[in-house]
PDB file of C-alpha atoms in Angstrom:
ATOM      1  CA  MET A   8      52.307 138.875  63.032  1.00  0.00           C
ATOM      2  CA  GLN A   9      51.786 136.214  60.477  1.00  0.00           C
ATOM      3  CA  ARG A  10      49.449 136.486  57.588  1.00  0.00           C
ATOM      4  CA  PRO A  11      47.233 133.781  56.778  1.00  0.00           C
ATOM      5  CA  SER A  12      48.180 131.830  53.505  1.00  0.00           C
ATOM      6  CA  VAL A  13      45.877 132.266  50.902  1.00  0.00           C
ATOM      7  CA  VAL A  14      45.606 129.882  48.145  1.00  0.00           C
ATOM      8  CA  TRP A  15      44.105 131.095  44.987  1.00  0.00           C
ATOM      9  CA  LYS A  16      42.038 128.524  43.250  1.00  0.00           C
ATOM     10  CA  ASN A  17      40.969 128.672  39.641  1.00  0.00           C
ATOM     11  CA  PRO A  18      37.267 128.743  39.349  1.00  0.00           C
ATOM     12  CA  GLN A  19      37.444 126.982  35.963  1.00  0.00           C
ATOM     13  CA  ALA A  20      39.180 124.002  37.384  1.00  0.00           C
ATOM     14  CA  ILE A  21      36.595 123.658  40.115  1.00  0.00           C
ATOM     15  CA  LYS A  22      33.905 123.739  37.535  1.00  0.00           C
ATOM     16  CA  ARG A  23      35.536 121.072  35.508  1.00  0.00           C
ATOM     17  CA  THR A  24      35.759 118.668  38.533  1.00  0.00           C
ATOM     18  CA  LEU A  25      32.250 119.217  39.630  1.00  0.00           C
ATOM     19  CA  LYS A  26      30.657 117.976  36.340  1.00  0.00           C
ATOM     20  CA  THR A  27      27.111 116.609  36.907  1.00  0.00           C
ATOM     21  CA  PRO A  28      25.136 114.826  34.670  1.00  0.00           C
ATOM     22  CA  PRO A  29      22.603 116.893  32.886  1.00  0.00           C
ATOM     23  CA  ARG A  30      19.212 116.785  34.258  1.00  0.00           C
ATOM     24  CA  ARG A  31      16.490 115.015  32.217  1.00  0.00           C
ATOM     25  CA  PRO A  32      12.947 116.317  32.648  1.00  0.00           C
ATOM     26  CA  SER A  33      10.727 113.788  34.368  1.00  0.00           C
ATOM     27  CA  PRO A  34       8.345 112.154  31.929  1.00  0.00           C
ATOM     28  CA  ARG A  35       4.762 113.691  32.762  1.00  0.00           C
ATOM     29  CA  LYS A  36       1.607 113.144  31.167  1.00  0.00           C
ATOM     30  CA  PRO A  37       0.005 116.286  29.848  1.00  0.00           C
ATOM     31  CA  ALA A  38      -3.393 117.019  31.676  1.00  0.00           C
ATOM     32  CA  PRO A  39      -6.101 115.884  29.450  1.00  0.00           C
ATOM     33  CA  SER A  40      -7.685 119.069  28.065  1.00  0.00           C
ATOM     34  CA  PRO A  41     -11.280 118.984  27.093  1.00  0.00           C
ATOM     35  CA  SER A  42     -11.626 119.871  23.463  1.00  0.00           C
ATOM     36  CA  LEU A  43     -14.102 122.405  22.423  1.00  0.00           C
ATOM     37  CA  LEU A  44     -16.242 119.827  20.261  1.00  0.00           C
ATOM     38  CA  SER A  45     -16.620 117.678  23.417  1.00  0.00           C
ATOM     39  CA  ALA A  46     -18.019 120.667  25.259  1.00  0.00           C
ATOM     40  CA  LEU A  47     -20.293 121.522  22.403  1.00  0.00           C
ATOM     41  CA  ALA A  48     -21.539 118.071  22.356  1.00  0.00           C
ATOM     42  CA  ASN A  49     -23.166 118.460  25.792  1.00  0.00           C
ATOM     43  CA  PRO A  50     -24.501 122.289  26.021  1.00  0.00           C
ATOM     44  CA  GLY A  51     -26.454 121.479  28.782  1.00  0.00           C
ATOM     45  CA  GLN A  52     -23.778 120.642  31.058  1.00  0.00           C
ATOM     46  CA  LEU A  53     -21.434 123.587  29.707  1.00  0.00           C
ATOM     47  CA  LYS A  54     -24.387 125.900  30.610  1.00  0.00           C
ATOM     48  CA  ALA A  55     -24.910 124.631  33.916  1.00  0.00           C
ATOM     49  CA  THR A  56     -21.084 124.873  34.483  1.00  0.00           C
ATOM     50  CA  LEU A  57     -21.075 128.493  33.329  1.00  0.00           C
ATOM     51  CA  ALA A  58     -24.307 129.362  35.478  1.00  0.00           C
ATOM     52  CA  HIS A  59     -22.490 128.033  38.591  1.00  0.00           C
ATOM     53  CA  MET A  60     -19.324 129.875  37.731  1.00  0.00           C
ATOM     54  CA  ARG A  61     -21.403 133.230  37.159  1.00  0.00           C
ATOM     55  CA  THR A  62     -23.161 132.718  40.445  1.00  0.00           C
ATOM     56  CA  SER A  63     -19.930 131.946  42.273  1.00  0.00           C
ATOM     57  CA  ILE A  64     -18.450 135.285  40.871  1.00  0.00           C
ATOM     58  CA  LYS A  65     -21.562 137.290  41.688  1.00  0.00           C
ATOM     59  CA  GLU A  66     -21.286 136.062  45.355  1.00  0.00           C
ATOM     60  CA  MET A  67     -17.543 136.806  45.646  1.00  0.00           C
ATOM     61  CA  SER A  68     -18.110 140.330  44.186  1.00  0.00           C
ATOM     62  CA  ALA A  69     -20.922 140.907  46.663  1.00  0.00           C
ATOM     63  CA  THR A  70     -18.683 139.767  49.314  1.00  0.00           C
ATOM     64  CA  LEU A  71     -15.714 141.935  48.263  1.00  0.00           C
ATOM     65  CA  HIS A  72     -18.308 144.852  48.190  1.00  0.00           C
ATOM     66  CA  GLN A  73     -19.317 144.211  51.671  1.00  0.00           C
ATOM     67  CA  VAL A  74     -15.769 143.895  52.880  1.00  0.00           C
ATOM     68  CA  GLU A  75     -15.081 147.204  51.042  1.00  0.00           C
ATOM     69  CA  GLN A  76     -17.982 148.878  52.907  1.00  0.00           C
ATOM     70  CA  LEU A  77     -16.770 147.356  56.349  1.00  0.00           C
ATOM     71  CA  ILE A  78     -13.330 148.773  55.803  1.00  0.00           C
ATOM     72  CA  ASP A  79     -14.808 152.218  54.784  1.00  0.00           C
ATOM     73  CA  THR A  80     -16.988 152.271  57.790  1.00  0.00           C
ATOM     74  CA  ALA A  81     -14.054 151.275  60.032  1.00  0.00           C
ATOM     75  CA  TYR A  82     -11.816 154.041  58.601  1.00  0.00           C
ATOM     76  CA  ASN A  83     -14.666 156.693  58.908  1.00  0.00           C
ATOM     77  CA  LEU A  84     -15.191 155.460  62.586  1.00  0.00           C
ATOM     78  CA  LEU A  85     -11.515 155.842  63.410  1.00  0.00           C
ATOM     79  CA  ASP A  86     -11.564 159.397  61.841  1.00  0.00           C
ATOM     80  CA  ALA A  87     -14.554 160.343  64.086  1.00  0.00           C
ATOM     81  CA  VAL A  88     -12.980 158.771  67.165  1.00  0.00           C
ATOM     82  CA  GLU A  89      -9.879 160.823  66.337  1.00  0.00           C
ATOM     83  CA  VAL A  90     -11.779 163.952  65.994  1.00  0.00           C
ATOM     84  CA  ILE A  91     -13.809 163.278  69.283  1.00  0.00           C
ATOM     85  CA  GLY A  92     -10.704 162.540  70.989  1.00  0.00           C
ATOM     86  CA  ARG A  93      -9.155 165.854  70.017  1.00  0.00           C
ATOM     87  CA  GLN A  94     -12.265 167.627  71.133  1.00  0.00           C
ATOM     88  CA  VAL A  95     -12.342 165.747  74.480  1.00  0.00           C
ATOM     89  CA  GLY A  96      -8.589 166.572  74.993  1.00  0.00           C
ATOM     90  CA  ARG A  97      -9.367 170.288  74.543  1.00  0.00           C
ATOM     91  CA  THR A  98     -12.067 170.296  77.090  1.00  0.00           C
ATOM     92  CA  SER A  99     -10.662 168.021  79.816  1.00  0.00           C
ATOM     93  CA  GLY A 100      -6.952 168.396  79.074  1.00  0.00           C
ATOM     94  CA  LYS A 101      -6.628 164.623  78.417  1.00  0.00           C
ATOM     95  CA  GLY A 102      -6.689 163.505  74.953  1.00  0.00           C
ATOM     96  CA  SER A 103      -5.635 160.207  74.781  1.00  0.00           C
ATOM     97  CA  LEU A 104      -7.570 157.588  72.896  1.00  0.00           C
ATOM     98  CA  LEU A 105      -7.386 155.145  75.845  1.00  0.00           C
ATOM     99  CA  ASP A 106      -9.162 157.746  77.967  1.00  0.00           C
ATOM    100  CA  LEU A 107     -11.896 158.151  75.497  1.00  0.00           C
ATOM    101  CA  MET A 108     -12.507 154.466  75.119  1.00  0.00           C
ATOM    102  CA  THR A 109     -12.740 153.903  78.847  1.00  0.00           C
ATOM    103  CA  ARG A 110     -15.696 156.550  78.824  1.00  0.00           C
ATOM    104  CA  ILE A 111     -17.524 154.796  76.053  1.00  0.00           C
ATOM    105  CA  ASN A 112     -20.308 152.378  77.493  1.00  0.00           C
ATOM    106  CA  LEU A 113     -20.249 149.647  74.933  1.00  0.00           C
ATOM    107  CA  SER A 114     -23.646 148.102  75.821  1.00  0.00           C
ATOM    108  CA  GLU A 115     -25.222 151.476  75.226  1.00  0.00           C
ATOM    109  CA  VAL A 116     -23.577 151.625  71.829  1.00  0.00           C
ATOM    110  CA  LEU A 117     -24.735 148.098  71.050  1.00  0.00           C
ATOM    111  CA  ALA A 118     -28.210 148.869  72.264  1.00  0.00           C
ATOM    112  CA  PHE A 119     -28.362 151.972  69.948  1.00  0.00           C
ATOM    113  CA  LEU A 120     -27.017 150.160  66.910  1.00  0.00           C
ATOM    114  CA  GLN A 121     -29.622 147.529  67.365  1.00  0.00           C
ATOM    115  CA  SER A 122     -32.389 150.069  67.845  1.00  0.00           C
ATOM    116  CA  PRO A 123     -35.233 150.076  65.208  1.00  0.00           C
ATOM    117  CA  LEU A 124     -34.477 153.405  64.051  1.00  0.00           C
ATOM    118  CA  VAL A 125     -30.913 152.759  63.241  1.00  0.00           C
ATOM    119  CA  GLN A 126     -31.889 149.209  61.756  1.00  0.00           C
ATOM    120  CA  THR A 127     -34.183 151.223  59.451  1.00  0.00           C
ATOM    121  CA  LEU A 128     -31.789 153.767  58.504  1.00  0.00           C
ATOM    122  CA  LEU A 129     -29.172 151.120  57.740  1.00  0.00           C
ATOM    123  CA  GLU A 130     -31.785 149.245  55.529  1.00  0.00           C
ATOM    124  CA  ASP A 131     -32.772 152.366  53.492  1.00  0.00           C
ATOM    125  CA  ASN A 132     -29.005 153.000  53.022  1.00  0.00           C
ATOM    126  CA  GLN A 133     -28.577 149.295  51.640  1.00  0.00           C
ATOM    127  CA  ARG A 134     -31.706 149.649  49.402  1.00  0.00           C
ATOM    128  CA  LYS A 135     -30.249 153.067  48.103  1.00  0.00           C
ATOM    129  CA  GLN A 136     -26.924 151.392  47.384  1.00  0.00           C
ATOM    130  CA  GLU A 137     -28.461 148.278  45.604  1.00  0.00           C
ATOM    131  CA  GLY A 138     -31.169 150.350  43.721  1.00  0.00           C
TER     132      GLY A 138
END
């Protein structure tokens, strides 16, 4: 059985032979920054820009709030499906979520959600949350 020949190499010697020229930073022009005096020279434009930013941020905030409500609703719905699935499992002996989902008539659920009663309740709930 032959041992492979291992040759030790000095890392310092390798470093010395691999010298590379130092990197020079590429010459870049700095981005022109608007000075405070130039912004104050045109307060109408500054005010319009700030109003646009404020509106955009409010819209983003409202959208995030709607997403948060949607996620909360989906989470609560899954909790309810889980509870119903357990109850169905106790009575029928089958408790899988798939069995429960095959028994749900989605057209009836959609018709129920679009009914005037449910829409009124949702609008009242939204007014309470906004008010």
